[in-house]
């Protein structure tokens, strides 16, 4: 107020004809005026921003309310999203523009009722008391409107939509999947994966949920395969896949249930060092034995980063030429769960050189002959003995009489076999066993220059093959699996980032790992078999198709579908 009065007095002097201002006085007057204007504009600008934010919030509320009213005006069967359960006409997300400002509208529709463990009415369930009700009469709708510039918080509105004839849906088919975390060490807080069900050739139906129980209600009857949609790093337990628990049948009037275990794969990162020098050992071999199942896996020389491990206890052994072996039992991998990386440092003791010392002793005696009178008599008048010793040292460098033998296993079509077992009987160490990697290769350390017999076999019907060989440095033993008489071979291709599945009944699966070229084979009598592949990243089952095995024939099939990284 004081500053304003001073400005008015200065202006009054100008109007009354008083003496003019100096340049300094004029500048001071203008500066005071500008400060006064700026101080009055700041509250005004803040008020305008608040008005704008309030306008944005009002628009969001109006959009959400209008969306709720429009959904409630739809037919019951249209309330849902295409490709999700429940199905319908509502897009899951879209953008609306009001007054040149964008708003994102998200719509989530789920079933509510006894099928999800909730009770909408007091009688229990959500239908008519005393009558069968699969619990799909109510649809829960959630609408979220968010300004694109985040100038105001999201607006969320919800509603329940019921059909006109509550309790009249006894003829529908429903599927409920219950997930269990396979975390043997400690639980994590990672959200569950969302699921999808597929009945070929129809499009998948998505749950859109990340909950322990996920419901697919009011679905067409038929056979479905459950797989992960948004995996969140989870993978379906292979034992559940082998048991056929991903396969469910939707029957009208019934709720079909199945249970699946999911786990987050671990990675073993090993550092192998020379215990004396501290330098890295380049070509050591790691063997893992999965304790719960007893499954043994041998890895290629120098393979120190092993991915895709199920969190569990393992027996670990490490071997390398010129070094003593190292082993540990019941190692929890990963030890720091829920951190999935398990770091292992192994120090191998070098096998010391073997030294042999040989001594040789030599003795020398000297005799002198002296003549006496007429008779010559030999008399030893003096005697000298000399002894000398010679020492010979022989040094043998490690490895101590063992060499590494490489085995390559192929099927009767010439393809390398991943997961084949190679067995070599040893006279003192029992039967030595190794499992082929994805290149069909396995390795064993055997006594140098001794003769052995190796036998390769699989669990997938291939005939075994045996070969005699002498263990010498650089030896590679090729083993070609046979095919029993009156059996046929079927080759599956396109197994990148996946494992193959084979079933005679369509329920219980046999799991066959592909080789580095994405191929694998099985041998069976003539007949129909269901083949597919299960993606490593999300557990989804792709390309399921029936094939016919023919006696004494080699046939192949390309398994469709793409598996993510």
Coordinates of C-alpha atoms in Angstrom, one line a residue:
X1 CA 0.0 0.0 0.0
X2 CA 2.9 2.4 0.8
X3 CA 4.5 1.7 -2.6
X4 CA 1.2 2.3 -4.4
X5 CA 0.7 5.7 -2.6
X6 CA 4.2 6.8 -3.5
X7 CA 3.5 6.0 -7.2
X8 CA 0.2 8.0 -7.1
X9 CA 2.0 11.0 -5.6
X10 CA 4.6 10.9 -8.3
X11 CA 2.0 10.7 -11.0
X12 CA 0.1 13.6 -9.3
X13 CA 3.1 15.8 -9.5
X14 CA 3.2 15.3 -13.3
X15 CA -0.5 16.1 -13.6
X16 CA -0.3 19.3 -11.4
X17 CA 2.5 20.7 -13.5
X18 CA 5.1 20.5 -10.8
X19 CA 8.7 20.3 -11.7
X20 CA 9.6 17.2 -13.8
X21 CA 11.2 14.1 -12.6
X22 CA 14.8 13.3 -12.9
X23 CA 15.8 10.2 -14.8
X24 CA 16.5 8.3 -11.6
X25 CA 13.1 9.2 -10.1
X26 CA 11.4 8.0 -13.2
X27 CA 13.2 4.7 -13.2
X28 CA 12.4 4.1 -9.6
X29 CA 8.7 4.8 -10.2
X30 CA 8.6 2.4 -13.1
X31 CA 10.4 -0.3 -11.2
X32 CA 8.0 0.0 -8.2
X33 CA 5.1 -0.2 -10.5
X34 CA 6.4 -3.4 -12.2
X35 CA 7.0 -5.1 -8.9
X36 CA 3.5 -4.3 -7.7
X37 CA 2.1 -5.8 -10.9
X38 CA 4.2 -9.0 -10.7
X39 CA 3.3 -9.5 -7.0
X40 CA -0.4 -9.4 -7.9
X41 CA 0.0 -11.8 -10.9
X42 CA 1.5 -14.7 -9.0
X43 CA -1.7 -15.5 -7.0
X44 CA -3.7 -15.0 -10.2
X45 CA -1.5 -17.6 -12.1
X46 CA -1.8 -20.1 -9.2
X47 CA -5.5 -19.7 -9.2
X48 CA -5.7 -20.2 -13.0
X49 CA -3.6 -23.4 -12.6
X50 CA -5.9 -24.7 -9.9
X51 CA -8.9 -24.0 -12.1
X52 CA -7.3 -25.9 -15.0
X53 CA -6.5 -28.9 -12.9
X54 CA -10.0 -28.9 -11.5
X55 CA -11.3 -28.7 -15.1
X56 CA -9.1 -31.7 -16.0
X57 CA -10.3 -33.7 -13.0
X58 CA -14.0 -32.8 -13.9
X59 CA -13.5 -34.0 -17.4
X60 CA -12.0 -37.3 -16.2
X61 CA -14.9 -37.8 -13.8
X62 CA -17.4 -37.1 -16.6
X63 CA -15.6 -39.5 -19.0
X64 CA -15.6 -42.2 -16.4
X65 CA -19.3 -41.7 -15.5
X66 CA -20.3 -41.6 -19.1
X67 CA -18.4 -44.9 -19.7
X68 CA -20.1 -46.5 -16.8
X69 CA -23.5 -45.5 -18.1
X70 CA -22.7 -46.6 -21.6
X71 CA -21.6 -50.0 -20.3
X72 CA -24.7 -50.5 -18.2
X73 CA -26.8 -49.8 -21.3
X74 CA -25.1 -52.7 -23.2
X75 CA -26.6 -56.2 -23.5
X76 CA -25.2 -58.4 -20.8
X77 CA -23.4 -60.6 -23.3
X78 CA -21.5 -57.5 -24.7
X79 CA -20.0 -56.5 -21.4
X80 CA -16.5 -57.7 -21.7
X81 CA -13.3 -57.3 -23.9
X82 CA -12.5 -59.2 -27.1
X83 CA -10.1 -62.1 -26.4
X84 CA -10.6 -61.9 -22.7
X85 CA -12.9 -63.7 -20.2
X86 CA -15.6 -62.4 -20.2
X87 CA -15.7 -61.8 -23.9
X88 CA -17.5 -58.7 -25.2
X89 CA -17.2 -55.5 -27.3
X90 CA -15.3 -53.2 -25.0
X91 CA -11.7 -52.3 -25.8
X92 CA -9.3 -52.7 -22.9
X93 CA -7.8 -49.3 -23.5
X94 CA -8.4 -46.3 -25.8
X95 CA -7.7 -42.5 -25.9
X96 CA -10.3 -39.7 -25.8
X97 CA -9.5 -36.1 -26.6
X98 CA -11.4 -33.3 -24.9
X99 CA -10.5 -29.6 -25.4
X100 CA -7.2 -30.6 -27.1
X101 CA -6.2 -32.7 -24.1
X102 CA -5.8 -36.6 -24.2
X103 CA -7.3 -38.9 -21.7
X104 CA -6.5 -42.6 -21.5
X105 CA -9.6 -44.8 -20.7
X106 CA -8.9 -48.3 -19.3
X107 CA -11.7 -50.9 -18.9
X108 CA -11.3 -54.1 -17.0
X109 CA -14.2 -56.6 -16.7
X110 CA -14.1 -59.7 -14.5
X111 CA -16.6 -62.2 -13.3
X112 CA -17.6 -62.1 -9.6
X113 CA -19.4 -64.6 -7.5
X114 CA -18.9 -67.9 -5.8
X115 CA -16.6 -69.2 -8.5
X116 CA -14.0 -66.6 -7.4
X117 CA -14.5 -67.1 -3.7
X118 CA -16.7 -64.1 -3.2
X119 CA -20.3 -63.8 -2.1
X120 CA -22.5 -61.2 -3.7
X121 CA -25.6 -62.1 -1.7
X122 CA -26.1 -63.4 1.8
X123 CA -27.2 -66.9 0.7
X124 CA -23.7 -67.5 -0.7
X125 CA -22.9 -67.5 -4.3
X126 CA -24.5 -65.0 -6.5
X127 CA -27.7 -66.6 -7.8
X128 CA -30.9 -68.1 -6.5
X129 CA -30.7 -69.8 -3.2
X130 CA -30.9 -73.5 -3.3
X131 CA -30.2 -73.9 -7.0
X132 CA -26.9 -74.8 -8.8
X133 CA -25.0 -71.7 -9.7
X134 CA -21.5 -71.7 -11.2
X135 CA -21.1 -68.1 -10.1
X136 CA -21.0 -66.1 -13.3
X137 CA -24.1 -64.0 -13.0
X138 CA -22.3 -60.8 -12.1
X139 CA -19.7 -58.9 -14.1
X140 CA -17.5 -56.5 -12.2
X141 CA -16.5 -53.4 -14.3
X142 CA -13.7 -51.0 -13.4
X143 CA -13.2 -47.9 -15.5
X144 CA -10.0 -45.8 -15.0
X145 CA -9.5 -42.4 -16.7
X146 CA -6.0 -40.9 -16.7
X147 CA -5.0 -37.5 -18.2
X148 CA -2.1 -38.1 -20.6
X149 CA -0.1 -35.2 -19.0
X150 CA -0.7 -36.6 -15.4
X151 CA -2.0 -33.1 -14.4
X152 CA -4.5 -34.8 -12.1
X153 CA -4.7 -38.2 -10.5
X154 CA -6.5 -41.1 -12.2
X155 CA -10.3 -41.3 -11.7
X156 CA -11.6 -44.9 -11.0
X157 CA -15.3 -45.9 -11.1
X158 CA -16.7 -49.3 -10.6
X159 CA -20.1 -51.1 -11.2
X160 CA -21.7 -54.5 -11.2
X161 CA -23.6 -55.7 -14.2
X162 CA -26.2 -58.6 -13.8
X163 CA -28.2 -60.4 -16.4
X164 CA -32.0 -60.1 -16.4
X165 CA -32.5 -63.7 -15.3
X166 CA -30.2 -64.3 -12.3
X167 CA -29.4 -67.9 -11.7
X168 CA -30.3 -69.1 -15.2
X169 CA -26.9 -70.0 -16.4
X170 CA -26.6 -73.7 -15.4
X171 CA -25.6 -74.7 -18.9
X172 CA -22.4 -72.7 -19.2
X173 CA -18.9 -74.1 -19.0
X174 CA -16.2 -72.7 -16.7
X175 CA -12.5 -73.3 -16.0
X176 CA -10.6 -72.3 -12.8
X177 CA -6.8 -72.5 -12.6
X178 CA -5.1 -72.3 -9.2
X179 CA -1.4 -71.4 -9.3
X180 CA 1.2 -72.3 -6.7
X181 CA 4.6 -70.7 -6.4
X182 CA 7.4 -73.3 -6.4
X183 CA 9.8 -71.5 -4.1
X184 CA 11.5 -74.1 -1.8
X185 CA 13.7 -71.6 0.0
X186 CA 11.6 -68.6 0.8
X187 CA 8.6 -66.8 -0.8
X188 CA 9.0 -63.8 -3.1
X189 CA 6.6 -60.9 -3.7
X190 CA 6.8 -61.2 -7.5
X191 CA 3.2 -61.0 -8.9
X192 CA 1.7 -64.2 -10.3
X193 CA 1.7 -64.6 -14.1
X194 CA -1.5 -64.0 -16.0
X195 CA -2.9 -67.0 -17.9
X196 CA -4.5 -67.8 -21.2
X197 CA -6.4 -70.8 -22.5
X198 CA -6.4 -72.0 -26.1
X199 CA -8.7 -74.4 -27.9
X200 CA -7.3 -74.7 -31.4
X201 CA -8.1 -73.3 -33.9
X202 CA -9.9 -70.6 -31.9
X203 CA -8.1 -67.6 -30.6
X204 CA -6.7 -67.6 -27.0
X205 CA -8.8 -66.4 -24.1
X206 CA -6.9 -64.2 -21.7
X207 CA -7.6 -63.9 -18.0
X208 CA -6.1 -60.5 -17.7
X209 CA -5.5 -61.2 -14.0
X210 CA -2.3 -61.8 -11.9
X211 CA -3.9 -63.6 -9.1
X212 CA -3.5 -67.0 -7.4
X213 CA -6.9 -68.2 -8.8
X214 CA -7.8 -67.2 -12.4
X215 CA -11.3 -67.9 -13.8
X216 CA -12.4 -68.5 -17.3
X217 CA -16.2 -68.4 -17.1
X218 CA -18.9 -68.8 -19.8
X219 CA -16.4 -70.3 -22.3
X220 CA -17.4 -72.6 -25.2
X221 CA -17.2 -76.3 -24.4
X222 CA -14.1 -78.1 -25.6
X223 CA -10.5 -79.0 -24.9
X224 CA -8.2 -76.3 -23.8
X225 CA -4.5 -75.8 -23.0
X226 CA -3.5 -73.5 -20.2
X227 CA -0.3 -71.4 -20.7
X228 CA 1.3 -68.3 -19.4
X229 CA 0.2 -65.0 -21.0
X230 CA 2.2 -62.3 -19.2
X231 CA 4.8 -64.5 -17.5
X232 CA 6.5 -62.0 -15.1
X233 CA 9.5 -64.3 -15.2
X234 CA 7.6 -67.5 -14.2
X235 CA 7.8 -70.9 -15.9
X236 CA 5.3 -73.8 -15.5
X237 CA 6.8 -76.7 -13.6
X238 CA 7.9 -79.4 -16.1
X239 CA 6.4 -82.2 -13.9
X240 CA 3.0 -80.6 -14.2
X241 CA 3.4 -80.4 -17.9
X242 CA 4.4 -84.0 -18.1
X243 CA 1.4 -85.0 -16.0
X244 CA -0.9 -83.2 -18.4
X245 CA -2.2 -80.6 -15.9
X246 CA -2.2 -77.9 -18.6
X247 CA -4.9 -79.8 -20.4
X248 CA -8.5 -79.1 -19.3
X249 CA -11.9 -79.9 -20.8
X250 CA -14.7 -77.3 -20.5
X251 CA -18.1 -79.1 -20.0
X252 CA -21.4 -77.3 -19.9
X253 CA -22.9 -77.1 -16.4
X254 CA -19.6 -77.9 -14.7
X255 CA -16.6 -76.1 -13.3
X256 CA -13.4 -77.7 -14.4
X257 CA -10.4 -77.1 -12.2
X258 CA -6.7 -77.7 -12.5
X259 CA -3.6 -76.7 -10.5
X260 CA -0.2 -75.6 -11.8
X261 CA 3.1 -74.9 -10.1
X262 CA 5.2 -72.0 -11.4
X263 CA 8.8 -71.2 -10.7
X264 CA 11.3 -68.5 -11.6
X265 CA 14.4 -70.1 -13.3
X266 CA 17.8 -69.6 -11.7
X267 CA 21.3 -69.1 -13.2
X268 CA 24.5 -70.6 -12.0
X269 CA 27.6 -68.5 -12.8
X270 CA 30.8 -70.4 -11.9
X271 CA 34.4 -69.2 -11.7
X272 CA 37.0 -72.0 -11.9
X273 CA 40.4 -71.1 -10.6
X274 CA 43.8 -72.7 -10.2
X275 CA 44.3 -72.9 -6.4
X276 CA 48.0 -72.2 -6.6
X277 CA 48.3 -69.5 -9.3
X278 CA 44.8 -68.0 -9.0
X279 CA 44.4 -68.1 -12.8
X280 CA 41.3 -69.2 -14.6
X281 CA 41.0 -72.8 -15.6
X282 CA 39.6 -72.6 -19.2
X283 CA 38.0 -76.0 -19.9
X284 CA 36.7 -77.5 -16.7
X285 CA 33.4 -79.5 -16.8
X286 CA 30.5 -79.0 -14.5
X287 CA 28.0 -81.8 -13.5
X288 CA 24.8 -81.0 -11.7
X289 CA 22.5 -83.6 -10.1
X290 CA 19.1 -82.3 -9.2
X291 CA 18.5 -83.7 -5.7
X292 CA 14.7 -84.1 -5.7
X293 CA 14.6 -86.0 -9.0
X294 CA 18.1 -87.4 -9.3
X295 CA 18.4 -86.1 -12.9
X296 CA 22.0 -85.6 -13.9
X297 CA 23.2 -83.0 -16.4
X298 CA 26.7 -82.7 -17.8
X299 CA 27.8 -79.5 -19.4
X300 CA 30.3 -78.8 -22.1
X301 CA 33.9 -77.9 -21.2
X302 CA 34.2 -74.2 -20.4
X303 CA 30.4 -73.8 -20.0
X304 CA 30.4 -71.8 -16.7
X305 CA 27.0 -69.9 -17.1
X306 CA 24.2 -72.3 -16.7
X307 CA 20.7 -70.9 -17.1
X308 CA 17.1 -72.2 -16.7
X309 CA 17.7 -74.1 -13.4
X310 CA 14.8 -74.9 -11.2
X311 CA 15.4 -73.4 -7.7
X312 CA 16.3 -76.5 -5.7
X313 CA 19.2 -78.4 -4.0
X314 CA 21.9 -79.8 -6.4
X315 CA 25.0 -81.9 -6.1
X316 CA 27.8 -80.2 -8.0
X317 CA 31.0 -81.7 -9.3
X318 CA 33.8 -80.0 -11.3
X319 CA 36.6 -81.8 -13.1
X320 CA 39.5 -80.7 -15.4
X321 CA 42.6 -82.4 -16.7
X322 CA 45.7 -81.9 -14.6
X323 CA 43.6 -81.1 -11.5
X324 CA 42.0 -83.0 -8.7
X325 CA 38.2 -83.1 -8.8
X326 CA 35.9 -80.8 -6.7
X327 CA 32.5 -81.6 -5.4
X328 CA 29.8 -80.3 -3.1
X329 CA 26.4 -81.9 -2.1
X330 CA 23.0 -80.4 -1.5
X331 CA 23.8 -76.9 -2.6
X332 CA 20.8 -74.6 -2.7
X333 CA 20.7 -72.8 -6.1
X334 CA 20.2 -69.9 -5.8
X335 CA 21.4 -69.4 -2.3
X336 CA 20.2 -65.8 -2.2
X337 CA 16.7 -66.3 -3.5
X338 CA 14.7 -64.4 -4.6
X339 CA 17.9 -63.1 -6.3
X340 CA 18.1 -65.6 -9.1
X341 CA 21.8 -65.4 -9.8
X342 CA 24.0 -67.9 -7.9
X343 CA 27.7 -67.2 -8.0
X344 CA 30.1 -70.1 -7.4
X345 CA 33.9 -69.9 -7.0
X346 CA 35.8 -73.2 -7.2
X347 CA 39.5 -73.6 -6.7
X348 CA 41.0 -76.7 -8.2
X349 CA 44.2 -78.1 -6.8
X350 CA 46.8 -79.1 -9.5
X351 CA 47.9 -82.7 -9.6
X352 CA 51.6 -82.5 -8.5
X353 CA 54.3 -83.9 -10.8
X354 CA 55.3 -87.5 -10.0
X355 CA 59.1 -88.0 -9.3
X356 CA 60.9 -91.3 -9.4
X357 CA 64.5 -91.7 -8.2
X358 CA 66.8 -94.7 -9.1
X359 CA 70.2 -95.3 -7.5
X360 CA 73.0 -97.5 -8.9
X361 CA 76.1 -98.7 -6.8
X362 CA 79.4 -99.9 -8.4
X363 CA 82.2 -101.6 -6.3
X364 CA 85.9 -102.0 -7.6
X365 CA 88.6 -104.3 -6.0
X366 CA 92.4 -104.0 -6.9
X367 CA 94.9 -107.0 -6.2
X368 CA 98.8 -106.8 -6.4
X369 CA 101.0 -109.9 -7.2
X370 CA 104.6 -110.2 -5.6
X371 CA 107.3 -113.0 -6.5
X372 CA 109.2 -115.0 -3.6
X373 CA 112.3 -117.4 -3.9
X374 CA 112.0 -120.0 -6.7
X375 CA 108.4 -120.4 -6.4
X376 CA 106.0 -117.9 -7.7
X377 CA 103.3 -117.2 -5.2
X378 CA 100.5 -114.8 -5.6
X379 CA 100.2 -112.8 -2.4
X380 CA 97.7 -109.9 -2.1
X381 CA 99.9 -107.4 -0.5
X382 CA 97.5 -104.5 -1.0
X383 CA 93.9 -104.2 -1.9
X384 CA 91.8 -101.2 -2.9
X385 CA 87.9 -101.0 -3.1
X386 CA 86.1 -98.2 -4.8
X387 CA 82.3 -97.6 -4.6
X388 CA 80.3 -95.1 -6.8
X389 CA 76.6 -94.3 -6.8
X390 CA 74.6 -93.0 -9.8
X391 CA 71.2 -91.3 -9.2
X392 CA 68.6 -91.0 -12.0
X393 CA 65.5 -88.8 -11.5
X394 CA 62.4 -89.1 -13.8
X395 CA 59.6 -86.5 -13.7
X396 CA 56.2 -87.3 -15.1
X397 CA 53.9 -84.3 -15.6
X398 CA 50.1 -84.4 -14.9
X399 CA 47.5 -85.5 -15.7
X400 CA 48.3 -88.7 -13.8
X401 CA 47.4 -91.4 -16.5
X402 CA 43.9 -90.1 -17.4
X403 CA 42.7 -88.5 -20.7
X404 CA 39.4 -86.8 -21.6
X405 CA 37.3 -88.8 -24.1
X406 CA 34.6 -87.0 -26.2
X407 CA 31.4 -88.9 -27.1
X408 CA 29.1 -87.7 -29.9
X409 CA 25.6 -89.3 -30.0
X410 CA 23.4 -89.2 -33.1
X411 CA 20.0 -90.8 -33.9
X412 CA 19.4 -93.1 -36.9
X413 CA 18.7 -90.0 -39.1
X414 CA 22.1 -88.5 -38.3
X415 CA 20.8 -85.8 -36.0
X416 CA 22.6 -85.0 -32.8
X417 CA 20.7 -86.1 -29.7
X418 CA 20.4 -83.8 -26.6
X419 CA 19.9 -85.6 -23.3
X420 CA 21.2 -89.0 -24.3
X421 CA 22.9 -91.1 -21.6
X422 CA 26.5 -92.4 -22.2
X423 CA 27.6 -95.2 -19.9
X424 CA 31.2 -96.7 -19.6
X425 CA 31.9 -99.5 -17.1
X426 CA 35.2 -99.1 -15.2
X427 CA 37.0 -101.9 -13.5
X428 CA 37.5 -100.0 -10.2
X429 CA 35.2 -96.9 -10.4
X430 CA 32.0 -98.6 -11.3
X431 CA 29.8 -97.4 -14.2
X432 CA 30.7 -93.9 -15.3
X433 CA 27.8 -91.9 -16.7
X434 CA 27.5 -88.7 -18.7
X435 CA 24.6 -86.9 -20.4
X436 CA 24.9 -85.2 -23.9
X437 CA 24.5 -81.5 -24.2
X438 CA 22.6 -79.7 -27.0
X439 CA 25.4 -80.5 -29.4
X440 CA 25.0 -84.2 -28.7
X441 CA 28.4 -84.3 -26.9
X442 CA 29.4 -85.8 -23.5
X443 CA 32.8 -86.2 -21.8
X444 CA 34.5 -88.6 -19.4
X445 CA 38.0 -88.9 -17.9
X446 CA 39.4 -92.4 -18.5
X447 CA 42.6 -94.3 -17.8
X448 CA 45.0 -93.6 -20.6
X449 CA 45.6 -96.4 -23.1
X450 CA 43.1 -98.8 -21.4
X451 CA 40.3 -100.3 -23.5
X452 CA 36.6 -99.5 -22.7
X453 CA 33.1 -100.0 -24.0
X454 CA 30.7 -97.1 -24.3
X455 CA 26.9 -97.5 -24.6
X456 CA 24.5 -94.6 -25.6
X457 CA 20.7 -94.8 -25.1
X458 CA 17.7 -92.5 -24.6
X459 CA 14.2 -92.7 -22.9
X460 CA 12.5 -91.9 -26.2
X461 CA 12.6 -95.3 -27.9
X462 CA 15.9 -95.2 -29.7
X463 CA 17.8 -98.5 -29.9
X464 CA 21.1 -98.3 -27.9
X465 CA 24.5 -98.3 -29.6
X466 CA 27.8 -99.6 -28.1
X467 CA 31.4 -99.1 -29.2
X468 CA 34.8 -100.4 -28.0
X469 CA 37.7 -98.0 -27.9
X470 CA 41.1 -97.3 -26.5
X471 CA 41.4 -94.2 -24.3
X472 CA 44.0 -92.0 -25.9
X473 CA 44.4 -88.2 -26.0
X474 CA 42.1 -86.6 -28.6
X475 CA 39.9 -89.7 -29.0
X476 CA 36.3 -89.0 -30.1
X477 CA 33.8 -91.9 -29.9
X478 CA 30.8 -91.7 -32.3
X479 CA 27.7 -93.5 -31.2
X480 CA 24.7 -93.8 -33.6
X481 CA 21.5 -94.9 -32.0
X482 CA 19.4 -97.5 -33.8
X483 CA 15.8 -98.1 -34.5
X484 CA 14.2 -101.4 -33.4
X485 CA 12.5 -103.5 -36.0
X486 CA 8.9 -102.5 -36.9
X487 CA 9.4 -99.1 -35.3
X488 CA 9.3 -95.7 -36.9
X489 CA 11.3 -92.4 -36.3
X490 CA 9.6 -89.0 -36.1
X491 CA 11.7 -85.9 -36.1
X492 CA 10.4 -82.7 -34.6
X493 CA 11.7 -79.3 -35.8
X494 CA 11.5 -75.6 -34.9
X495 CA 12.2 -76.1 -31.2
X496 CA 14.1 -72.9 -30.7
X497 CA 13.7 -71.6 -27.1
X498 CA 11.4 -74.5 -26.3
X499 CA 11.2 -78.2 -25.3
X500 CA 9.3 -80.8 -27.3
X501 CA 6.2 -82.6 -26.0
X502 CA 5.0 -86.0 -27.1
X503 CA 1.8 -87.8 -25.9
X504 CA 0.0 -90.9 -27.1
X505 CA -3.2 -90.1 -25.3
X506 CA -3.2 -86.3 -25.5
X507 CA -2.9 -86.1 -21.7
X508 CA 0.5 -87.1 -20.1
X509 CA 3.4 -85.6 -22.0
X510 CA 6.9 -86.9 -22.5
X511 CA 9.4 -84.1 -22.6
X512 CA 12.3 -84.2 -25.2
X513 CA 14.9 -81.4 -25.3
X514 CA 15.9 -80.2 -28.7
X515 CA 19.5 -80.0 -30.0
X516 CA 21.3 -76.8 -30.9
X517 CA 19.5 -76.9 -34.3
X518 CA 16.1 -77.0 -32.7
X519 CA 15.5 -80.6 -33.6
X520 CA 14.8 -83.9 -31.7
X521 CA 13.3 -87.3 -32.5
X522 CA 11.4 -90.1 -30.9
X523 CA 11.0 -93.8 -31.9
X524 CA 7.7 -95.6 -31.6
X525 CA 5.5 -98.3 -33.1
X526 CA 3.0 -97.2 -35.8
X527 CA 0.2 -95.1 -34.5
X528 CA -1.1 -91.5 -33.8
X529 CA 0.8 -89.2 -31.4
X530 CA 0.2 -85.7 -30.3
X531 CA 3.3 -83.5 -30.6
X532 CA 3.9 -79.9 -29.5
X533 CA 6.5 -77.6 -28.0
X534 CA 6.5 -75.7 -24.7
X535 CA 8.2 -72.3 -24.7
X536 CA 11.0 -71.8 -22.2
X537 CA 10.1 -68.1 -21.4
X538 CA 6.3 -68.4 -20.7
X539 CA 5.4 -72.1 -20.6
X540 CA 2.9 -71.7 -23.5
X541 CA 2.3 -74.8 -25.6
X542 CA 2.6 -74.1 -29.3
X543 CA 1.8 -76.0 -32.5
X544 CA 0.0 -79.0 -31.0
X545 CA -0.7 -81.4 -33.8
X546 CA -1.3 -85.1 -34.3
X547 CA 1.2 -87.1 -36.4
X548 CA 1.2 -90.7 -37.5
X549 CA 4.3 -92.9 -37.0
X550 CA 4.9 -95.5 -39.7
X551 CA 6.9 -98.7 -39.3
X552 CA 10.5 -98.5 -40.6
X553 CA 10.0 -94.9 -41.8
X554 CA 11.7 -91.6 -41.0
X555 CA 9.2 -88.8 -40.9
X556 CA 9.3 -85.2 -39.7
X557 CA 7.0 -82.4 -38.7
X558 CA 7.5 -78.6 -38.3
X559 CA 6.0 -77.5 -35.0
X560 CA 4.4 -74.1 -35.5
X561 CA 4.3 -71.1 -33.2
X562 CA 6.9 -68.6 -32.1
X563 CA 8.5 -68.7 -28.6
X564 CA 9.7 -65.4 -27.1
X565 CA 13.1 -64.8 -25.6

